Amino acid sequence: MKIGYLELQKMTALHAEEIHAAVERVVDRGWYLLGEENRMFEEEYAQFIGSSCCVGCGNGLDALSLIFRAYIEQGVMQPGDEVIVPANTYIASILAVTENRLVPVLVEPDIHTFQIDDRRIEEAITPKTKAVMIVHLYGRLAYTPKIEELCRKYQLKLIEDNAQAHGLICPDGRHTGSLGDAAAHSFYPGKNLGALGDAGAVTTDDSTLAKTVRTLANYGSSKKYVFDYCGKNSRLDELQAAVLRVKLKYLEEENDRRKAVAKRFIEQISNRWVTLPDMETVSQSVFHIFPVRCKEREQLQQWLAEKGIGTMIHYPIPPHQQKCYHHWDRLILPITETIHREELSLPCNQLLSDEEVTYIIDAVNSFSL
């Protein structure tokens, strides 16, 4: 049996007829930027998330960067201010901070959840701290009531990187992307809600922030040929918006299938060499990624590859050890480093059949050293 880690062509084929019709509709209309599809997707996605405003943009990194830039333009932040960020994250989360000449303060994760450890946040807050960024990494909930309480106590902005958690619902019934002051979303093709290219969005209940983000993303122009800011070109095009409108209708159903697959993994994989997510994860994740830990990761990956099972590593090198952040060379973050050294992602998506899930379980269970 051969099981790819994530087969995008097959995922697109699930809704091929509707996607082709949506693309044809845009092509025939002849309006390719900032048109009806964009407007409708923003309305539909805002309603889905539970936010009053949604602003489409070019990609997830731009979405996050535009939030910080908008706060700077509004005088809420200024270059040199600090933003608390999880040390265990994809580098885009941190690039958005440094791009705006803000200072990321790395906080270690909880080894059991891989998410920022809310017990460590308060000690990282200084008079220069202006925001806490949570990243719902791998599709798992990073928000905790304690984080919200700390933001209120110290008057900090709570910003969500929701690039990997489309459709995730908190125990209190709210969607991620509506929990803080603003949230960034990525619709990269491999995401649970993926476009056919790069695409992103900002959601917020702050209409002033949304207006500033929209202006910044359109060259800094709020009116044709009138430029309020030195902005950038970051727009969600009509083709991607149309595709996303189709796929949004199926997001909850497809997330449910991911959860069902993950539940079987957690219940049925039993191997002393492999550490699984805890069972609580099933209700607190949409499993964009199903991460396991293995000290002998390369051997496990090779074993699964020999059995035709594709896997990925998310991510092999943590941000503080990347060359672009060489000033962190001497920083030691043992929990983050352990995760990045041991993490291996198993296939976990709506394409998997029950037979394929059983095959993956048996393959992991048969691994030994």
mmCIF file of C-alpha atoms in Angstrom:
data_model
loop_
_atom_site.group_PDB
_atom_site.id
_atom_site.type_symbol
_atom_site.label_atom_id
_atom_site.label_comp_id
_atom_site.label_asym_id
_atom_site.label_seq_id
_atom_site.Cartn_x
_atom_site.Cartn_y
_atom_site.Cartn_z
ATOM 1 C CA MET A 1 0.000 0.000 0.000
ATOM 2 C CA LYS A 2 1.237 3.522 -0.805
ATOM 3 C CA ILE A 3 -0.051 6.438 1.263
ATOM 4 C CA GLY A 4 1.177 9.944 0.489
ATOM 5 C CA TYR A 5 1.514 12.391 3.350
ATOM 6 C CA LEU A 6 -0.913 14.838 1.721
ATOM 7 C CA GLU A 7 -2.122 14.516 -1.858
ATOM 8 C CA LEU A 8 -3.398 17.926 -2.901
ATOM 9 C CA GLN A 9 -4.677 16.839 -6.286
ATOM 10 C CA LYS A 10 -6.955 14.275 -4.628
ATOM 11 C CA MET A 11 -8.124 16.825 -2.070
ATOM 12 C CA THR A 12 -9.075 19.238 -4.831
ATOM 13 C CA ALA A 13 -10.797 16.431 -6.714
ATOM 14 C CA LEU A 14 -13.228 15.961 -3.807
ATOM 15 C CA HIS A 15 -14.968 19.175 -4.899
ATOM 16 C CA ALA A 16 -13.703 19.397 -8.465
ATOM 17 C CA GLU A 17 -17.045 20.105 -10.127
ATOM 18 C CA GLU A 18 -17.875 23.023 -7.817
ATOM 19 C CA ILE A 19 -14.340 24.393 -7.962
ATOM 20 C CA HIS A 20 -14.294 24.360 -11.772
ATOM 21 C CA ALA A 21 -17.666 26.092 -11.827
ATOM 22 C CA ALA A 22 -16.428 28.741 -9.392
ATOM 23 C CA VAL A 23 -13.280 29.412 -11.428
ATOM 24 C CA GLU A 24 -15.294 29.574 -14.640
ATOM 25 C CA ARG A 25 -17.655 32.068 -12.998
ATOM 26 C CA VAL A 26 -14.732 34.375 -12.172
ATOM 27 C CA VAL A 27 -13.146 34.028 -15.604
ATOM 28 C CA ASP A 28 -16.423 34.782 -17.364
ATOM 29 C CA ARG A 29 -17.164 37.753 -15.127
ATOM 30 C CA GLY A 30 -13.865 39.382 -16.085
ATOM 31 C CA TRP A 31 -13.235 40.965 -12.674
ATOM 32 C CA TYR A 32 -10.193 39.436 -11.027
ATOM 33 C CA LEU A 33 -9.290 41.577 -7.991
ATOM 34 C CA LEU A 34 -11.327 43.118 -5.161
ATOM 35 C CA GLY A 35 -14.626 42.007 -6.590
ATOM 36 C CA GLU A 36 -17.773 40.115 -5.640
ATOM 37 C CA GLU A 37 -16.094 36.802 -4.767
ATOM 38 C CA ASN A 38 -13.722 38.549 -2.377
ATOM 39 C CA ARG A 39 -16.565 40.442 -0.730
ATOM 40 C CA MET A 40 -18.674 37.327 -0.331
ATOM 41 C CA PHE A 41 -15.838 35.216 1.038
ATOM 42 C CA GLU A 42 -14.971 37.876 3.593
ATOM 43 C CA GLU A 43 -18.581 37.978 4.740
ATOM 44 C CA GLU A 44 -18.936 34.193 4.866
ATOM 45 C CA TYR A 45 -15.645 33.596 6.619
ATOM 46 C CA ALA A 46 -16.262 36.324 9.193
ATOM 47 C CA GLN A 47 -19.639 34.773 9.952
ATOM 48 C CA PHE A 48 -18.062 31.306 10.198
ATOM 49 C CA ILE A 49 -15.309 32.511 12.545
ATOM 50 C CA GLY A 50 -17.619 34.707 14.597
ATOM 51 C CA SER A 51 -15.848 37.996 13.934
ATOM 52 C CA SER A 52 -17.458 41.150 12.633
ATOM 53 C CA CYS A 53 -14.666 41.918 10.144
ATOM 54 C CA CYS A 54 -12.605 39.906 7.692
ATOM 55 C CA VAL A 55 -10.008 41.341 5.323
ATOM 56 C CA GLY A 56 -8.584 39.114 2.614
ATOM 57 C CA CYS A 57 -4.895 39.430 1.768
ATOM 58 C CA GLY A 58 -2.110 37.685 -0.100
ATOM 59 C CA ASN A 59 -0.999 35.054 2.411
ATOM 60 C CA GLY A 60 -0.782 34.199 6.096
ATOM 61 C CA LEU A 61 2.529 35.943 6.756
ATOM 62 C CA ASP A 62 1.166 39.158 5.256
ATOM 63 C CA ALA A 63 -1.957 38.819 7.412
ATOM 64 C CA LEU A 64 0.087 38.642 10.585
ATOM 65 C CA SER A 65 2.494 41.374 9.479
ATOM 66 C CA LEU A 66 -0.383 43.684 8.547
ATOM 67 C CA ILE A 67 -1.890 43.347 12.027
ATOM 68 C CA PHE A 68 1.315 44.554 13.676
ATOM 69 C CA ARG A 69 1.842 47.260 11.059
ATOM 70 C CA ALA A 70 -1.707 48.522 11.596
ATOM 71 C CA TYR A 71 -1.173 48.727 15.355
ATOM 72 C CA ILE A 72 2.020 50.701 14.751
ATOM 73 C CA GLU A 73 0.265 53.112 12.384
ATOM 74 C CA GLN A 74 -2.455 53.599 15.000
ATOM 75 C CA GLY A 75 0.127 54.350 17.699
ATOM 76 C CA VAL A 76 -0.760 51.278 19.755
ATOM 77 C CA MET A 77 2.750 49.920 19.232
ATOM 78 C CA GLN A 78 6.056 51.328 18.129
ATOM 79 C CA PRO A 79 9.317 49.814 16.887
ATOM 80 C CA GLY A 80 11.240 48.350 19.808
ATOM 81 C CA ASP A 81 8.142 47.160 21.659
ATOM 82 C CA GLU A 82 8.065 43.520 22.703
ATOM 83 C CA VAL A 83 5.712 40.753 21.609
ATOM 84 C CA ILE A 84 5.591 37.478 23.523
ATOM 85 C CA VAL A 85 5.635 34.571 21.070
ATOM 86 C CA PRO A 86 5.879 30.788 21.386
ATOM 87 C CA ALA A 87 9.391 29.479 20.873
ATOM 88 C CA ASN A 88 7.931 26.383 19.220
ATOM 89 C CA THR A 89 6.357 27.658 16.016
ATOM 90 C CA TYR A 90 6.838 27.990 12.287
ATOM 91 C CA ILE A 91 9.196 30.862 11.577
ATOM 92 C CA ALA A 92 6.526 33.003 9.859
ATOM 93 C CA SER A 93 5.037 33.816 13.265
ATOM 94 C CA ILE A 94 8.296 35.455 14.289
ATOM 95 C CA LEU A 95 9.097 37.006 10.910
ATOM 96 C CA ALA A 96 5.909 39.060 11.171
ATOM 97 C CA VAL A 97 7.165 40.542 14.430
ATOM 98 C CA THR A 98 10.714 41.366 13.341
ATOM 99 C CA GLU A 99 9.527 42.676 9.960
ATOM 100 C CA ASN A 100 7.816 45.458 11.879
ATOM 101 C CA ARG A 101 10.928 46.156 13.992
ATOM 102 C CA LEU A 102 9.218 44.755 17.070
ATOM 103 C CA VAL A 103 11.073 42.451 19.457
ATOM 104 C CA PRO A 104 9.943 38.828 19.802
ATOM 105 C CA VAL A 105 10.287 37.369 23.294
ATOM 106 C CA LEU A 106 10.363 33.581 23.049
ATOM 107 C CA VAL A 107 8.447 31.541 25.613
ATOM 108 C CA GLU A 108 8.828 27.766 25.887
ATOM 109 C CA PRO A 109 5.916 25.409 25.165
ATOM 110 C CA ASP A 110 4.275 22.783 27.306
ATOM 111 C CA ILE A 111 5.892 19.482 26.281
ATOM 112 C CA HIS A 112 2.499 17.730 26.369
ATOM 113 C CA THR A 113 0.590 20.165 24.154
ATOM 114 C CA PHE A 114 3.429 21.728 22.102
ATOM 115 C CA GLN A 115 1.658 25.081 22.679
ATOM 116 C CA ILE A 116 2.954 28.130 24.545
ATOM 117 C CA ASP A 117 3.076 27.387 28.284
ATOM 118 C CA ASP A 118 0.769 29.897 29.970
ATOM 119 C CA ARG A 119 2.637 29.339 33.270
ATOM 120 C CA ARG A 120 5.729 30.979 31.748
ATOM 121 C CA ILE A 121 4.154 34.042 30.147
ATOM 122 C CA GLU A 122 3.862 36.410 33.105
ATOM 123 C CA GLU A 123 7.569 36.204 33.930
ATOM 124 C CA ALA A 124 8.353 37.293 30.357
ATOM 125 C CA ILE A 125 6.239 40.467 30.538
ATOM 126 C CA THR A 126 8.152 43.755 30.846
ATOM 127 C CA PRO A 127 7.143 47.438 30.583
ATOM 128 C CA LYS A 128 7.905 47.188 26.840
ATOM 129 C CA THR A 129 5.545 44.265 26.243
ATOM 130 C CA LYS A 130 2.586 45.241 24.075
ATOM 131 C CA ALA A 131 1.140 41.929 22.891
ATOM 132 C CA VAL A 132 0.960 38.184 23.312
ATOM 133 C CA MET A 133 0.803 36.084 20.164
ATOM 134 C CA ILE A 134 -0.628 32.589 20.418
ATOM 135 C CA VAL A 135 -0.121 30.107 17.588
ATOM 136 C CA HIS A 136 -2.595 27.251 17.291
ATOM 137 C CA LEU A 137 0.248 25.057 16.075
ATOM 138 C CA TYR A 138 -0.574 21.792 14.307
ATOM 139 C CA GLY A 139 -4.268 22.741 14.581
ATOM 140 C CA ARG A 140 -4.346 22.460 18.383
ATOM 141 C CA LEU A 141 -5.858 25.072 20.667
ATOM 142 C CA ALA A 142 -3.214 27.386 22.150
ATOM 143 C CA TYR A 143 -5.665 29.684 23.918
ATOM 144 C CA THR A 144 -6.265 29.342 27.648
ATOM 145 C CA PRO A 145 -8.386 31.546 29.936
ATOM 146 C CA LYS A 146 -5.189 32.352 31.842
ATOM 147 C CA ILE A 147 -3.647 33.930 28.738
ATOM 148 C CA GLU A 148 -6.699 36.125 28.251
ATOM 149 C CA GLU A 149 -6.592 37.120 31.931
ATOM 150 C CA LEU A 150 -2.918 38.098 31.658
ATOM 151 C CA CYS A 151 -3.621 40.226 28.586
ATOM 152 C CA ARG A 152 -6.372 42.053 30.442
ATOM 153 C CA LYS A 153 -4.255 42.444 33.582
ATOM 154 C CA TYR A 154 -1.333 44.004 31.700
ATOM 155 C CA GLN A 155 -3.413 45.661 28.930
ATOM 156 C CA LEU A 156 -1.796 43.630 26.176
ATOM 157 C CA LYS A 157 -3.152 42.845 22.731
ATOM 158 C CA LEU A 158 -3.943 39.171 22.182
ATOM 159 C CA ILE A 159 -3.115 38.176 18.626
ATOM 160 C CA GLU A 160 -3.824 34.772 17.119
ATOM 161 C CA ASP A 161 -1.823 33.030 14.445
ATOM 162 C CA ASN A 162 -4.648 30.829 13.172
ATOM 163 C CA ALA A 163 -2.803 29.629 10.086
ATOM 164 C CA GLN A 164 -3.203 25.956 11.026
ATOM 165 C CA ALA A 165 -6.499 25.802 12.911
ATOM 166 C CA HIS A 166 -9.379 26.681 10.593
ATOM 167 C CA GLY A 167 -12.631 25.551 12.153
ATOM 168 C CA LEU A 168 -11.274 24.825 15.633
ATOM 169 C CA ILE A 169 -13.819 25.472 18.380
ATOM 170 C CA CYS A 170 -12.957 26.279 22.008
ATOM 171 C CA PRO A 171 -14.720 24.586 24.931
ATOM 172 C CA ASP A 172 -16.733 27.805 25.372
ATOM 173 C CA GLY A 173 -18.061 27.539 21.809
ATOM 174 C CA ARG A 174 -15.970 30.272 20.181
ATOM 175 C CA HIS A 175 -13.913 29.666 17.053
ATOM 176 C CA THR A 176 -10.201 30.278 16.987
ATOM 177 C CA GLY A 177 -9.713 33.453 15.021
ATOM 178 C CA SER A 178 -12.264 35.241 17.186
ATOM 179 C CA LEU A 179 -10.605 34.846 20.604
ATOM 180 C CA GLY A 180 -8.283 37.828 20.686
ATOM 181 C CA ASP A 181 -8.021 41.359 19.344
ATOM 182 C CA ALA A 182 -7.067 40.169 15.862
ATOM 183 C CA ALA A 183 -6.174 36.956 14.078
ATOM 184 C CA ALA A 184 -4.188 35.995 11.000
ATOM 185 C CA HIS A 185 -5.233 33.132 8.725
ATOM 186 C CA SER A 186 -3.337 31.311 5.995
ATOM 187 C CA PHE A 187 -5.073 29.482 3.161
ATOM 188 C CA TYR A 188 -1.931 27.852 1.775
ATOM 189 C CA PRO A 189 -3.043 24.850 -0.334
ATOM 190 C CA GLY A 190 -2.101 22.248 2.287
ATOM 191 C CA LYS A 191 -4.146 23.832 5.080
ATOM 192 C CA ASN A 192 -7.459 22.450 6.323
ATOM 193 C CA LEU A 193 -9.043 25.326 4.407
ATOM 194 C CA GLY A 194 -6.681 25.688 1.477
ATOM 195 C CA ALA A 195 -6.783 27.734 -1.701
ATOM 196 C CA LEU A 196 -5.163 26.766 -5.012
ATOM 197 C CA GLY A 197 -2.274 29.115 -4.287
ATOM 198 C CA ASP A 198 -1.267 31.620 -1.653
ATOM 199 C CA ALA A 199 -4.065 33.420 0.195
ATOM 200 C CA GLY A 200 -4.698 34.819 3.659
ATOM 201 C CA ALA A 201 -7.002 36.930 5.803
ATOM 202 C CA VAL A 202 -7.257 38.993 8.973
ATOM 203 C CA THR A 203 -10.282 38.686 11.262
ATOM 204 C CA THR A 204 -11.141 41.106 14.051
ATOM 205 C CA ASP A 205 -14.037 42.821 15.806
ATOM 206 C CA ASP A 206 -12.123 46.110 15.641
ATOM 207 C CA SER A 207 -13.507 47.908 12.576
ATOM 208 C CA THR A 208 -10.839 50.620 12.768
ATOM 209 C CA LEU A 209 -8.080 48.020 12.744
ATOM 210 C CA ALA A 210 -9.757 46.212 9.843
ATOM 211 C CA LYS A 211 -9.934 49.439 7.839
ATOM 212 C CA THR A 212 -6.258 50.155 8.494
ATOM 213 C CA VAL A 213 -5.270 46.613 7.493
ATOM 214 C CA ARG A 214 -7.305 46.871 4.287
ATOM 215 C CA THR A 215 -5.693 50.201 3.431
ATOM 216 C CA LEU A 216 -2.168 48.983 4.145
ATOM 217 C CA ALA A 217 -2.729 45.890 2.010
ATOM 218 C CA ASN A 218 -3.802 48.056 -0.931
ATOM 219 C CA TYR A 219 -0.588 50.041 -1.301
ATOM 220 C CA GLY A 220 -1.644 52.193 1.639
ATOM 221 C CA SER A 221 -4.574 53.560 -0.359
ATOM 222 C CA SER A 222 -8.028 54.021 1.123
ATOM 223 C CA LYS A 223 -9.229 55.858 -1.996
ATOM 224 C CA LYS A 224 -8.015 55.484 -5.561
ATOM 225 C CA TYR A 225 -4.731 57.373 -6.028
ATOM 226 C CA VAL A 226 -4.840 58.664 -2.452
ATOM 227 C CA PHE A 227 -2.215 57.055 -0.198
ATOM 228 C CA ASP A 228 -2.475 57.333 3.578
ATOM 229 C CA TYR A 229 0.450 55.010 4.311
ATOM 230 C CA CYS A 230 3.477 53.526 2.606
ATOM 231 C CA GLY A 231 1.633 50.250 2.173
ATOM 232 C CA LYS A 232 2.138 47.029 0.259
ATOM 233 C CA ASN A 233 0.346 44.993 -2.382
ATOM 234 C CA SER A 234 -1.292 42.062 -0.592
ATOM 235 C CA ARG A 235 -4.688 41.209 -1.963
ATOM 236 C CA LEU A 236 -6.781 38.041 -2.064
ATOM 237 C CA ASP A 237 -7.574 37.520 -5.736
ATOM 238 C CA GLU A 238 -11.030 36.601 -6.996
ATOM 239 C CA LEU A 239 -10.074 33.106 -8.153
ATOM 240 C CA GLN A 240 -8.773 32.109 -4.731
ATOM 241 C CA ALA A 241 -11.748 33.685 -2.979
ATOM 242 C CA ALA A 242 -14.125 31.726 -5.198
ATOM 243 C CA VAL A 243 -12.331 28.445 -4.484
ATOM 244 C CA LEU A 244 -12.284 29.152 -0.754
ATOM 245 C CA ARG A 245 -16.022 29.804 -0.774
ATOM 246 C CA VAL A 246 -16.547 26.298 -2.154
ATOM 247 C CA LYS A 247 -14.207 24.608 0.303
ATOM 248 C CA LEU A 248 -15.487 26.504 3.338
ATOM 249 C CA LYS A 249 -18.814 24.675 2.994
ATOM 250 C CA TYR A 250 -17.079 21.349 3.636
ATOM 251 C CA LEU A 251 -14.581 22.415 6.297
ATOM 252 C CA GLU A 252 -16.469 21.153 9.353
ATOM 253 C CA GLU A 253 -17.217 17.788 7.752
ATOM 254 C CA GLU A 254 -13.608 17.336 6.688
ATOM 255 C CA ASN A 255 -12.302 18.375 10.108
ATOM 256 C CA ASP A 256 -14.582 15.757 11.654
ATOM 257 C CA ARG A 257 -12.940 13.104 9.493
ATOM 258 C CA ARG A 258 -9.480 14.281 10.547
ATOM 259 C CA LYS A 259 -10.574 13.993 14.190
ATOM 260 C CA ALA A 260 -11.910 10.484 13.622
ATOM 261 C CA VAL A 261 -8.587 9.408 12.099
ATOM 262 C CA ALA A 262 -6.653 11.018 14.960
ATOM 263 C CA LYS A 263 -8.877 9.348 17.541
ATOM 264 C CA ARG A 264 -8.050 5.929 16.097
ATOM 265 C CA PHE A 265 -4.337 6.764 16.088
ATOM 266 C CA ILE A 266 -4.422 7.810 19.727
ATOM 267 C CA GLU A 267 -6.486 4.822 20.832
ATOM 268 C CA GLN A 268 -4.751 2.135 18.777
ATOM 269 C CA ILE A 269 -1.112 3.100 18.317
ATOM 270 C CA SER A 270 0.880 1.527 21.110
ATOM 271 C CA ASN A 271 4.638 1.597 20.784
ATOM 272 C CA ARG A 272 7.074 2.386 23.567
ATOM 273 C CA TRP A 273 9.328 4.210 21.134
ATOM 274 C CA VAL A 274 6.583 6.614 20.031
ATOM 275 C CA THR A 275 4.968 9.360 22.136
ATOM 276 C CA LEU A 276 1.445 10.311 21.036
ATOM 277 C CA PRO A 277 -0.620 13.449 21.625
ATOM 278 C CA ASP A 278 -2.806 13.109 24.707
ATOM 279 C CA MET A 279 -6.419 12.034 24.300
ATOM 280 C CA GLU A 280 -7.635 15.527 25.227
ATOM 281 C CA THR A 281 -6.210 16.647 21.901
ATOM 282 C CA VAL A 282 -9.121 15.104 20.003
ATOM 283 C CA SER A 283 -11.544 17.711 21.333
ATOM 284 C CA GLN A 284 -9.015 20.555 21.131
ATOM 285 C CA SER A 285 -7.549 20.117 17.666
ATOM 286 C CA VAL A 286 -8.546 20.010 14.008
ATOM 287 C CA PHE A 287 -5.376 18.039 13.233
ATOM 288 C CA HIS A 288 -3.847 20.080 10.489
ATOM 289 C CA ILE A 289 -0.885 17.988 11.587
ATOM 290 C CA PHE A 290 -0.794 14.800 13.671
ATOM 291 C CA PRO A 291 2.533 15.065 15.527
ATOM 292 C CA VAL A 292 4.220 12.188 17.334
ATOM 293 C CA ARG A 293 7.568 12.239 19.088
ATOM 294 C CA CYS A 294 10.282 9.665 18.665
ATOM 295 C CA LYS A 295 13.894 9.941 19.824
ATOM 296 C CA GLU A 296 14.847 7.797 16.848
ATOM 297 C CA ARG A 297 12.824 9.898 14.432
ATOM 298 C CA GLU A 298 14.903 9.206 11.320
ATOM 299 C CA GLN A 299 14.662 5.443 11.857
ATOM 300 C CA LEU A 300 10.888 5.663 12.319
ATOM 301 C CA GLN A 301 10.536 7.829 9.230
ATOM 302 C CA GLN A 302 12.610 5.407 7.174
ATOM 303 C CA TRP A 303 10.635 2.429 8.499
ATOM 304 C CA LEU A 304 7.356 4.018 7.446
ATOM 305 C CA ALA A 305 8.794 5.068 4.079
ATOM 306 C CA GLU A 306 9.765 1.461 3.380
ATOM 307 C CA LYS A 307 6.134 0.533 3.983
ATOM 308 C CA GLY A 308 4.966 3.208 1.529
ATOM 309 C CA ILE A 309 3.793 5.718 4.140
ATOM 310 C CA GLY A 310 4.736 9.354 3.623
ATOM 311 C CA THR A 311 5.583 11.512 6.640
ATOM 312 C CA MET A 312 6.902 15.006 7.277
ATOM 313 C CA ILE A 313 8.880 16.812 9.971
ATOM 314 C CA HIS A 314 7.316 19.986 11.405
ATOM 315 C CA TYR A 315 9.865 21.498 11.888
ATOM 316 C CA PRO A 316 13.491 20.263 11.888
ATOM 317 C CA ILE A 317 15.149 23.515 13.049
ATOM 318 C CA PRO A 318 13.527 25.826 15.624
ATOM 319 C CA PRO A 319 13.448 29.576 14.877
ATOM 320 C CA HIS A 320 16.075 30.488 17.487
ATOM 321 C CA GLN A 321 18.594 28.209 15.755
ATOM 322 C CA GLN A 322 18.025 29.584 12.264
ATOM 323 C CA LYS A 323 20.813 31.567 10.579
ATOM 324 C CA CYS A 324 18.532 34.572 10.025
ATOM 325 C CA TYR A 325 18.248 34.954 13.833
ATOM 326 C CA HIS A 326 21.923 34.376 14.561
ATOM 327 C CA HIS A 327 21.778 36.735 17.557
ATOM 328 C CA TRP A 328 19.908 33.915 19.355
ATOM 329 C CA ASP A 329 22.800 31.488 18.801
ATOM 330 C CA ARG A 330 23.492 31.121 22.514
ATOM 331 C CA LEU A 331 19.847 30.852 23.522
ATOM 332 C CA ILE A 332 19.001 27.469 25.045
ATOM 333 C CA LEU A 333 15.366 26.374 24.897
ATOM 334 C CA PRO A 334 15.426 22.681 25.828
ATOM 335 C CA ILE A 335 11.698 21.921 25.466
ATOM 336 C CA THR A 336 11.456 23.544 22.048
ATOM 337 C CA GLU A 337 14.648 21.841 20.928
ATOM 338 C CA THR A 338 13.363 18.447 22.075
ATOM 339 C CA ILE A 339 10.161 18.869 20.074
ATOM 340 C CA HIS A 340 11.988 19.930 16.935
ATOM 341 C CA ARG A 341 14.466 17.083 17.327
ATOM 342 C CA GLU A 342 11.812 14.382 17.841
ATOM 343 C CA GLU A 343 8.614 15.480 16.021
ATOM 344 C CA LEU A 344 7.324 13.415 13.100
ATOM 345 C CA SER A 345 3.974 14.027 11.376
ATOM 346 C CA LEU A 346 1.821 11.071 10.319
ATOM 347 C CA PRO A 347 -0.712 11.354 7.481
ATOM 348 C CA CYS A 348 -4.001 12.566 8.983
ATOM 349 C CA ASN A 349 -6.590 13.974 6.619
ATOM 350 C CA GLN A 350 -10.019 13.453 5.109
ATOM 351 C CA LEU A 351 -8.672 11.391 2.192
ATOM 352 C CA LEU A 352 -7.645 8.424 4.330
ATOM 353 C CA SER A 353 -9.815 5.330 4.191
ATOM 354 C CA ASP A 354 -10.393 3.135 7.245
ATOM 355 C CA GLU A 355 -8.170 0.502 5.634
ATOM 356 C CA GLU A 356 -5.340 3.014 5.191
ATOM 357 C CA VAL A 357 -5.679 4.193 8.794
ATOM 358 C CA THR A 358 -5.380 0.577 9.975
ATOM 359 C CA TYR A 359 -2.313 0.118 7.787
ATOM 360 C CA ILE A 360 -0.618 3.197 9.297
ATOM 361 C CA ILE A 361 -1.448 2.040 12.840
ATOM 362 C CA ASP A 362 -0.025 -1.435 12.205
ATOM 363 C CA ALA A 363 3.100 0.025 10.632
ATOM 364 C CA VAL A 364 3.806 2.325 13.608
ATOM 365 C CA ASN A 365 3.076 -0.446 16.088
ATOM 366 C CA SER A 366 5.514 -2.792 14.341
ATOM 367 C CA PHE A 367 8.418 -0.328 14.551
ATOM 368 C CA SER A 368 11.245 -1.331 16.882
ATOM 369 C CA LEU A 369 14.936 -0.703 17.391
#
